[in-house]
PDB file of C-alpha atoms in Angstrom:
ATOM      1  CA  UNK E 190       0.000   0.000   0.000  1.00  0.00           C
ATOM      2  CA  UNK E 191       1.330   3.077  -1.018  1.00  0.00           C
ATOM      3  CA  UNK E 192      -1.126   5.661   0.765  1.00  0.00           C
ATOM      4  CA  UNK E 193      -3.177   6.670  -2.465  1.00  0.00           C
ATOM      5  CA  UNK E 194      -5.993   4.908  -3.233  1.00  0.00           C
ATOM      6  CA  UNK E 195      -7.778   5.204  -6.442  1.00  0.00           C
ATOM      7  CA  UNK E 196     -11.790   4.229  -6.973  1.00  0.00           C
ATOM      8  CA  UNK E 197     -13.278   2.663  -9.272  1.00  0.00           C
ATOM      9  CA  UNK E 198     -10.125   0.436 -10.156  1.00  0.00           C
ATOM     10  CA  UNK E 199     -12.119  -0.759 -13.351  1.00  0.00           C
ATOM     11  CA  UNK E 200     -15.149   1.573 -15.475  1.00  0.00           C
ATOM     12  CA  UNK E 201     -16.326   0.979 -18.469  1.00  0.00           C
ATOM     13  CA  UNK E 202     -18.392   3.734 -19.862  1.00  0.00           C
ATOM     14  CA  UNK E 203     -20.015   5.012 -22.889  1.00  0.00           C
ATOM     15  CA  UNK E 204     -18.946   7.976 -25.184  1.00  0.00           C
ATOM     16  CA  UNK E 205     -22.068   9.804 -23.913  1.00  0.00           C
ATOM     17  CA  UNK E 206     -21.944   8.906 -20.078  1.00  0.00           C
ATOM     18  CA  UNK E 207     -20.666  11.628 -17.365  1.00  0.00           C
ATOM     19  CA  UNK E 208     -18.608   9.445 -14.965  1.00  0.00           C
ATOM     20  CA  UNK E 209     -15.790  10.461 -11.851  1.00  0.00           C
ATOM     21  CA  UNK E 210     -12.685   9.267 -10.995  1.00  0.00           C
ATOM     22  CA  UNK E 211     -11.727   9.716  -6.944  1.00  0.00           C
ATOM     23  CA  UNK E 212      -8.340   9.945  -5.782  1.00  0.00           C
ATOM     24  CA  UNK E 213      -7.664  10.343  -2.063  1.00  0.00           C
ATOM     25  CA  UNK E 214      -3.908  10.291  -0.563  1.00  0.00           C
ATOM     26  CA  UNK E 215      -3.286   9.801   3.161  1.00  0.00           C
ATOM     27  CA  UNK E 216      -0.077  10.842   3.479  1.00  0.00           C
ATOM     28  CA  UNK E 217      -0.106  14.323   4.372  1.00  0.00           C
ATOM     29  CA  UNK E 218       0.911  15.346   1.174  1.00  0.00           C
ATOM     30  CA  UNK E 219       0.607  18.986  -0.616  1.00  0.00           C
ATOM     31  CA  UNK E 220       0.421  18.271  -4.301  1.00  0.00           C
ATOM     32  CA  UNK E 221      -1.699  15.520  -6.800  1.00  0.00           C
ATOM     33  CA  UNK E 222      -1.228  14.300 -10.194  1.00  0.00           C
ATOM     34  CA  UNK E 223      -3.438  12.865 -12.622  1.00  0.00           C
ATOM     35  CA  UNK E 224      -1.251  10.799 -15.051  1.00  0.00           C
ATOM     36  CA  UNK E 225      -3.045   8.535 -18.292  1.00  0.00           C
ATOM     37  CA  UNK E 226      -0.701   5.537 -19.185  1.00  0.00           C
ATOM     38  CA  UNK E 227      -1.930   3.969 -22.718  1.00  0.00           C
ATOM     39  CA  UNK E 228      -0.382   0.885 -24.084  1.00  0.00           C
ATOM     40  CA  UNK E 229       2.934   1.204 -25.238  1.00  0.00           C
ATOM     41  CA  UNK E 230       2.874   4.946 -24.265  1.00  0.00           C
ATOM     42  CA  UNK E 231       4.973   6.856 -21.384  1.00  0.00           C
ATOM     43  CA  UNK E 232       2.987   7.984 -18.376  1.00  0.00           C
ATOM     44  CA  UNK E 233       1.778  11.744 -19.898  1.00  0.00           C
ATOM     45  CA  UNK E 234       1.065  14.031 -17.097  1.00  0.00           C
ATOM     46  CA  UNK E 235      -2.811  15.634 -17.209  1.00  0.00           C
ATOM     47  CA  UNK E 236      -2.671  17.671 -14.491  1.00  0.00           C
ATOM     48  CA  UNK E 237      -0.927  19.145 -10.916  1.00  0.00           C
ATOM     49  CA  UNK E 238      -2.445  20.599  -8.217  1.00  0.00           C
ATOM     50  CA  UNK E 239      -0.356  22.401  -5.399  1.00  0.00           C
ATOM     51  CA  UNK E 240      -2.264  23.160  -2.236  1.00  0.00           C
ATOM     52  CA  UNK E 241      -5.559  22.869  -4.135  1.00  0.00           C
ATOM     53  CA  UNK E 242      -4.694  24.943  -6.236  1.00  0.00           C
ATOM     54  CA  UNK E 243      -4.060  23.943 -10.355  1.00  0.00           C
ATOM     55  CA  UNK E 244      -0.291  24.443 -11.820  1.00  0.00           C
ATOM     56  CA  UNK E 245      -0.278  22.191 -14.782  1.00  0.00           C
ATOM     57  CA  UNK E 246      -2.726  21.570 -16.942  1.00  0.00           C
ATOM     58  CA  UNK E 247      -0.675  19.918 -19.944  1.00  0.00           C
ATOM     59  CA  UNK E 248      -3.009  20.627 -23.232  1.00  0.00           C
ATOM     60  CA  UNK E 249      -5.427  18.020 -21.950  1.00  0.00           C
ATOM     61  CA  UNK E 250      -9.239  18.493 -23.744  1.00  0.00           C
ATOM     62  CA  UNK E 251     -11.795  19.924 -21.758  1.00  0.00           C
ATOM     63  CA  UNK E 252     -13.664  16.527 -21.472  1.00  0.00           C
ATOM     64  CA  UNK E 253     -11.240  15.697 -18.541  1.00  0.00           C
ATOM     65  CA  UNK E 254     -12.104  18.126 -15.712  1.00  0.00           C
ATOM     66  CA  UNK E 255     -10.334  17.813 -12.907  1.00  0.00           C
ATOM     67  CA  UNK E 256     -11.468  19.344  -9.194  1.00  0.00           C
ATOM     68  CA  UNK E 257      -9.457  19.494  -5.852  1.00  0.00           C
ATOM     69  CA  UNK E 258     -11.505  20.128  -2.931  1.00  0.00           C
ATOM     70  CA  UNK E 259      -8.631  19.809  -0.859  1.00  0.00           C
ATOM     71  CA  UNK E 260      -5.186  18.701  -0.261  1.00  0.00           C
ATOM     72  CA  UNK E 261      -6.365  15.017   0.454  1.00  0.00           C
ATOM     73  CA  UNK E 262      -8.309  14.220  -2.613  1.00  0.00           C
ATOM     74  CA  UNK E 263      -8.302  14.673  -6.237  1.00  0.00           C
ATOM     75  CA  UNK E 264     -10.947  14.165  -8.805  1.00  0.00           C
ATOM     76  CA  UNK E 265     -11.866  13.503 -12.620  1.00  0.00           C
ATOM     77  CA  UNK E 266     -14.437  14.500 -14.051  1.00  0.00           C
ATOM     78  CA  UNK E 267     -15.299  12.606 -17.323  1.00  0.00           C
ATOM     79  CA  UNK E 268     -17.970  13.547 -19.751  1.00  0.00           C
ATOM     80  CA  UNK E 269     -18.204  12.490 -23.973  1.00  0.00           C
ATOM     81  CA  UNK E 270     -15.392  10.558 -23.721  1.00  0.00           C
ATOM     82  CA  UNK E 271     -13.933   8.967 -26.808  1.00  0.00           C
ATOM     83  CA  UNK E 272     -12.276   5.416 -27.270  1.00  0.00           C
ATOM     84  CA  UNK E 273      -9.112   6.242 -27.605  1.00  0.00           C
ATOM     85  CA  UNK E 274      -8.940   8.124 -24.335  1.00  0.00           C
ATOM     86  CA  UNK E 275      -9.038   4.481 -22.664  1.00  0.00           C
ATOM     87  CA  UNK E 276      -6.079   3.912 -20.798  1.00  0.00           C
ATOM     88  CA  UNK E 277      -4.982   3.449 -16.874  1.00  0.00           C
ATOM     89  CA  UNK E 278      -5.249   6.642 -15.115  1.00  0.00           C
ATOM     90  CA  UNK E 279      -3.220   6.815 -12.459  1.00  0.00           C
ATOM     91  CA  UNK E 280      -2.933   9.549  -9.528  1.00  0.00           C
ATOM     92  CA  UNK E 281      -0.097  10.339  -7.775  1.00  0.00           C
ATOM     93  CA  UNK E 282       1.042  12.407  -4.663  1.00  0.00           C
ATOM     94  CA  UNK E 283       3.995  14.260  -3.302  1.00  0.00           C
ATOM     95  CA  UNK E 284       5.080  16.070  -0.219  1.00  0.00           C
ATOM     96  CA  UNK E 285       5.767  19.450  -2.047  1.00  0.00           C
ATOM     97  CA  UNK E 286       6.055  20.520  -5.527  1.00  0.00           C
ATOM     98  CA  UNK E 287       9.680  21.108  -5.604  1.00  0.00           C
ATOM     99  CA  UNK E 288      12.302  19.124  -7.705  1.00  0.00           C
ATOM    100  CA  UNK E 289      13.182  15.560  -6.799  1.00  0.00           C
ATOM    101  CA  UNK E 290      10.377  15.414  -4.540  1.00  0.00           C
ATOM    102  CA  UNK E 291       9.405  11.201  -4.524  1.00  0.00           C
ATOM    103  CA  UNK E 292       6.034  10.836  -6.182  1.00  0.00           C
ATOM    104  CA  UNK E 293       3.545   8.258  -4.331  1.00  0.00           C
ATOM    105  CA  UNK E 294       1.347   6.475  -7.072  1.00  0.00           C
ATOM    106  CA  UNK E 295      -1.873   4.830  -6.648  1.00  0.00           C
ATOM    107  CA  UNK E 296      -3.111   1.660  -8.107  1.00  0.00           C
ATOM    108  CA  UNK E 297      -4.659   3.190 -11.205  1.00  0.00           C
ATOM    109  CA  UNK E 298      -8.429   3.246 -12.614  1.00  0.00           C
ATOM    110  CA  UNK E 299      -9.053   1.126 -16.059  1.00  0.00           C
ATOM    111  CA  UNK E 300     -10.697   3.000 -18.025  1.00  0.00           C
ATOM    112  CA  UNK E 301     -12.663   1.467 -21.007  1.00  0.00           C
ATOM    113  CA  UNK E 302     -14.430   3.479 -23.206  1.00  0.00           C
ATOM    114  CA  UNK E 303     -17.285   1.697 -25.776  1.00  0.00           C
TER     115      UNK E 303
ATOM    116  CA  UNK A  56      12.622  17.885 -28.221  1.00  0.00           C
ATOM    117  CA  UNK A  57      13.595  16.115 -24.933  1.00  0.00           C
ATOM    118  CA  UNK A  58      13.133  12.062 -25.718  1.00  0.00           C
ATOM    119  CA  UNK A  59      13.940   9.271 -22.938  1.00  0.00           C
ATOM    120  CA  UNK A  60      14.233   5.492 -24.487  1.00  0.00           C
ATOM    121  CA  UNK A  61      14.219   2.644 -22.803  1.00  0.00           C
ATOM    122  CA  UNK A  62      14.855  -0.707 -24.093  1.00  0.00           C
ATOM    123  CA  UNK A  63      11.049  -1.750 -25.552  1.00  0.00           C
ATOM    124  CA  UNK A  64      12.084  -5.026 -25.749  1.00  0.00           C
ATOM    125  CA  UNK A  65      12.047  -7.188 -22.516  1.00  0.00           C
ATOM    126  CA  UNK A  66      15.034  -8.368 -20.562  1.00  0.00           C
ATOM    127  CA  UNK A  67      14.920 -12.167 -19.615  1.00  0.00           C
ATOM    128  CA  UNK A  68      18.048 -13.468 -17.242  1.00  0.00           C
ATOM    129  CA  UNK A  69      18.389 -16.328 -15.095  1.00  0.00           C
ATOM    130  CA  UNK A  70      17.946 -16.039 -11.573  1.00  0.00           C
ATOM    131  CA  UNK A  71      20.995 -14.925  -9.496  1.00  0.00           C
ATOM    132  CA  UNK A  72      22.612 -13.069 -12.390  1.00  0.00           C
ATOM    133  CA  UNK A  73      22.780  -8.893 -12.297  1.00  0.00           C
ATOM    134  CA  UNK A  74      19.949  -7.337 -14.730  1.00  0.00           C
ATOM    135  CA  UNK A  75      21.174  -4.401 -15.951  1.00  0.00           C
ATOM    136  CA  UNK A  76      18.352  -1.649 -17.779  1.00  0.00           C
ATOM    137  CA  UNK A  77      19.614   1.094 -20.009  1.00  0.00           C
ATOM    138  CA  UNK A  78      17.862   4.872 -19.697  1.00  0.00           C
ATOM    139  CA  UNK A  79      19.221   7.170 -22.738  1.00  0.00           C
ATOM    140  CA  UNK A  80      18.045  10.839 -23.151  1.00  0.00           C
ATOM    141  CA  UNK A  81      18.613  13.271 -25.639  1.00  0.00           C
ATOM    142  CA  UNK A  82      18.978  17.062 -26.325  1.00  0.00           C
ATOM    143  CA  UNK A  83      19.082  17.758 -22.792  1.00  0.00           C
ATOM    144  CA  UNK A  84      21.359  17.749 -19.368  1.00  0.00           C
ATOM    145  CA  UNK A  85      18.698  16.765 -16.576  1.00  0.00           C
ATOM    146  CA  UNK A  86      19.685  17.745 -12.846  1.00  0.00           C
ATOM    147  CA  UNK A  87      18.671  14.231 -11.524  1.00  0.00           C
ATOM    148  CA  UNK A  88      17.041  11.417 -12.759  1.00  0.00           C
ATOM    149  CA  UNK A  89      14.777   8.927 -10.985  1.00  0.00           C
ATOM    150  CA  UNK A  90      13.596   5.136 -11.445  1.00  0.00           C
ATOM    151  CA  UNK A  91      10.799   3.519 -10.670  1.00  0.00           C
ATOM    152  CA  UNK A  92       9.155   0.213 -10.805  1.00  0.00           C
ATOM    153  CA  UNK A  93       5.790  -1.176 -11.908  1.00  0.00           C
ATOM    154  CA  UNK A  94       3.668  -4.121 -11.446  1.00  0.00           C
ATOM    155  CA  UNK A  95       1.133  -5.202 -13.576  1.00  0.00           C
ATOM    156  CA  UNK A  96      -2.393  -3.407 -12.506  1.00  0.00           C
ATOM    157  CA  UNK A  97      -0.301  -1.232  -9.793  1.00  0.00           C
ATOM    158  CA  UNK A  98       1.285   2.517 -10.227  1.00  0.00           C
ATOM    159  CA  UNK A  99       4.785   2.708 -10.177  1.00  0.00           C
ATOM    160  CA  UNK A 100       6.853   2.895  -7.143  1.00  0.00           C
ATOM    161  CA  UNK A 101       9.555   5.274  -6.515  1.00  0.00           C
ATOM    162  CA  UNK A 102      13.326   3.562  -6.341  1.00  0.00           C
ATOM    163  CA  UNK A 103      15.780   5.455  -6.613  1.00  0.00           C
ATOM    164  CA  UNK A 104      17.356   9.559  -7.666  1.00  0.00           C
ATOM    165  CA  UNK A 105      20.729   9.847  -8.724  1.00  0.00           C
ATOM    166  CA  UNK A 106      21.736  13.237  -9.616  1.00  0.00           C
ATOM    167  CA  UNK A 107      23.781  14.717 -12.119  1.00  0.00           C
ATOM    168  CA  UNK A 108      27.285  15.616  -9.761  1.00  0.00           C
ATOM    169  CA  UNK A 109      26.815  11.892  -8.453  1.00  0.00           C
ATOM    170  CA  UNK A 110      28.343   8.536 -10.420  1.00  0.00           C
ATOM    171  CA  UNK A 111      26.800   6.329  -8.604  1.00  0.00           C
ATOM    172  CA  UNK A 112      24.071   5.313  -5.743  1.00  0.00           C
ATOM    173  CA  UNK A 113      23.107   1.976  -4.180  1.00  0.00           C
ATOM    174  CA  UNK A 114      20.080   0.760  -2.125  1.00  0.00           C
ATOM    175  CA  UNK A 115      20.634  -2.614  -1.000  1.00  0.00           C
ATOM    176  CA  UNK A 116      20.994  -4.614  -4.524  1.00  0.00           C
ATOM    177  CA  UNK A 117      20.167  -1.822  -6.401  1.00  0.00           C
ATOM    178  CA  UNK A 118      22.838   0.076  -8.231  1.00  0.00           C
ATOM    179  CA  UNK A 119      22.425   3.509 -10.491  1.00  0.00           C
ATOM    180  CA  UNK A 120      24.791   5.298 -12.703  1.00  0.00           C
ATOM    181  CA  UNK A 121      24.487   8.499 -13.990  1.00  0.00           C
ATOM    182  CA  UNK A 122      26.406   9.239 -17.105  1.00  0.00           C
ATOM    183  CA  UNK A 123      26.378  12.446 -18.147  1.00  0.00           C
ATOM    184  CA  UNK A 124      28.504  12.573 -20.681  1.00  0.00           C
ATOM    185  CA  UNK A 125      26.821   9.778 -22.600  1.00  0.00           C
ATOM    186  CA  UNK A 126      23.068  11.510 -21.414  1.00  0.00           C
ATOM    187  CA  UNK A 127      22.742   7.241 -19.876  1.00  0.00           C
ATOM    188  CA  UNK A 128      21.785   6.348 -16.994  1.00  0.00           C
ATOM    189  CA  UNK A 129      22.584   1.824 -15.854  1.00  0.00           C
ATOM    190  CA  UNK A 130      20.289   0.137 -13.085  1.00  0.00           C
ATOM    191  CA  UNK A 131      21.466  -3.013 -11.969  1.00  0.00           C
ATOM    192  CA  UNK A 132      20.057  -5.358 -10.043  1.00  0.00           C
ATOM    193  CA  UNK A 133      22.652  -7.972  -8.152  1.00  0.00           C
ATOM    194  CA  UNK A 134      21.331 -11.409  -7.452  1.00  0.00           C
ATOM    195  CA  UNK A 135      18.168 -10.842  -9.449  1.00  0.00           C
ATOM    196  CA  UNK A 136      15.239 -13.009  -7.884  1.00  0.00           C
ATOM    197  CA  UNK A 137      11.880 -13.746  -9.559  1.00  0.00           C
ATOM    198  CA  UNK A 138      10.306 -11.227  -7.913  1.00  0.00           C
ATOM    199  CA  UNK A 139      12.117  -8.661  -9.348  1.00  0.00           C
ATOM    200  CA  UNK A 140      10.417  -9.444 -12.372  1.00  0.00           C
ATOM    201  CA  UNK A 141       8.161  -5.914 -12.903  1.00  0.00           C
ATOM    202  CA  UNK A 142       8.569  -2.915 -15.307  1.00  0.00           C
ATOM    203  CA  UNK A 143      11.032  -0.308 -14.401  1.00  0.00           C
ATOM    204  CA  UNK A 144      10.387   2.728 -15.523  1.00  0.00           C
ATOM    205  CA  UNK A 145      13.187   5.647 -15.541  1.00  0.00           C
ATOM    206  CA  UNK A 146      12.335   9.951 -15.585  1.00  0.00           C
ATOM    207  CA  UNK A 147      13.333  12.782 -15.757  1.00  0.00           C
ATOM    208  CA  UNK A 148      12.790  16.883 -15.039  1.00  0.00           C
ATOM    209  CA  UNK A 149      11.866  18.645 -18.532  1.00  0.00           C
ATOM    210  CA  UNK A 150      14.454  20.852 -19.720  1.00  0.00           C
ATOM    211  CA  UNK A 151      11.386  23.971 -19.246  1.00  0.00           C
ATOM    212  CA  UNK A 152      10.219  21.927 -15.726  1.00  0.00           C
ATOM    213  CA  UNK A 153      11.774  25.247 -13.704  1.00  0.00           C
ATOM    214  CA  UNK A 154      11.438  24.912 -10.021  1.00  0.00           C
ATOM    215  CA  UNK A 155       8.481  22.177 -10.236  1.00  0.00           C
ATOM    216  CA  UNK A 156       8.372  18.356  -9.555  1.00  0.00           C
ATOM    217  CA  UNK A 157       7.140  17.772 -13.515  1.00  0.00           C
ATOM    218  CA  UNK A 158       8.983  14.342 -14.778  1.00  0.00           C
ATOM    219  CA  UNK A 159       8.863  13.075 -17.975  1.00  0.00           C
ATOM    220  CA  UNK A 160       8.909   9.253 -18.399  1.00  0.00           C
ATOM    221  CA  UNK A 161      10.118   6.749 -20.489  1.00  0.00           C
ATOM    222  CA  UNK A 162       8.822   3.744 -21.791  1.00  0.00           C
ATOM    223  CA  UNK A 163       9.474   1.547 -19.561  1.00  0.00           C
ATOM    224  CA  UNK A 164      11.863  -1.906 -20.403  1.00  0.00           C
ATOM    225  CA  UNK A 165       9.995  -5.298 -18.836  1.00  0.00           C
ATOM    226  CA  UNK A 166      12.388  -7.380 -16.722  1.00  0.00           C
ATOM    227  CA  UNK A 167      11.960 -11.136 -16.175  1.00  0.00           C
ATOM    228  CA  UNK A 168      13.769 -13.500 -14.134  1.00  0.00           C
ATOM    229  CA  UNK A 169      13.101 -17.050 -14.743  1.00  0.00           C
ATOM    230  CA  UNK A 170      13.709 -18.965 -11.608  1.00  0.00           C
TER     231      UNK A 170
END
């Protein structure tokens, strides 16, 4: 156990459903990732948030919303997804935001999208 | 552009022999460089950071090297067991990452040690 966990581990959703991911880290930590890992594809970092508050958001489309209600827990918001964003999507926690800081990853949600 | 590869093909060695994993970037000097490894259905787990005025680092039977000159970074694992068999994944700061915690990742190479 690394101190993240991730729910649902598994979804499979249609191109029209609205759906969430929920990441929650107890660890203390001050900044969350999403990540989406495809097949045969580097982790690509979505998003950071540093105490709650959004730093990265790296060109992602605006069907992937993300929300931060606090320093514990990290969302993603999914609406008219398309197939080829199916993929594990993985969140991941550190104490600060500085460099070298050790990242804490959870277990990842499969997403399939039909 | 900054690129990391990894070896895409996977490394099978017998048990007990040292696996050694090549990381190779390009275009860029990175400050540090970190390595991680990943189990099927899991996220990756944090390893090691070497950094760029350090050869070397060990943890346990773990051993890094940072090569700056040839932009490579070596992991080794001594006495490999069959449950070292994961992904291991290495990263690195973008060149543009500033005074942030971004990484960029490679690939990943897939190690397996047949008992």
């Amino acid at each position: 156990e690394t101190g993240v966990t991730q729910t649902p581990r598994h979804l499979v959703m249609g191109m029209t459903n609205k759906k969430s991911l929920k990441c929650e880290q107890h660890l203390g930590h001050n900044a969350m990732y999403w990540y989406k890992q495809s097949a045969k594809k580097p982790l690509e970092l979505m998003f950071v948030y540093n105490f709650k508050e959004q730093t990265e958001n790296n060109s992602v489309p605006s069907r992937f919303s993300p929300e931060c209600p606090n320093s514990s827990h990290l969302f993603l918001h999914l609406h008219t997804l398309q197939p080829e964003d199916s993929a594990l999507y993985l969140c991941a926690s550190s104490l600060g935001y500085r460099p070298e800081t050790e990242q804490y990853f959870g277990p990842g949600t499969r997403l399939t999208v039909t | 552009s900054q690129k990391i590869e990894q070896n895409s093909e996977a490394l099978n060695i017998q048990e007990g022999k040292t696996a050694t994993l090549t990381c190779n970037y390009t275009n860029y000097s990175p400050a540090y460089l970190q390595w991680y490894r990943q189990d099927p259905g899991r996220g990756p787990v944090f390893l090691l950071l070497i950094r760029e005025n350090e050869k070397e680092k060990r943890k346990e039977r773990l051993k890094v090297t940072f090569d700056t000159t040839l932009k490579q970074s070596l992991f080794h694992i001594t006495a490999s067991q069959p449950a070292d068999s994961a992904t291991y994944l290495c990263a690195l700061p973008p060149p543009y990452g500033g005074a942030t915690n971004k990484l960029i990742f490679g690939t990943g190479t897939l190690l397996a040690v047949q008992p």
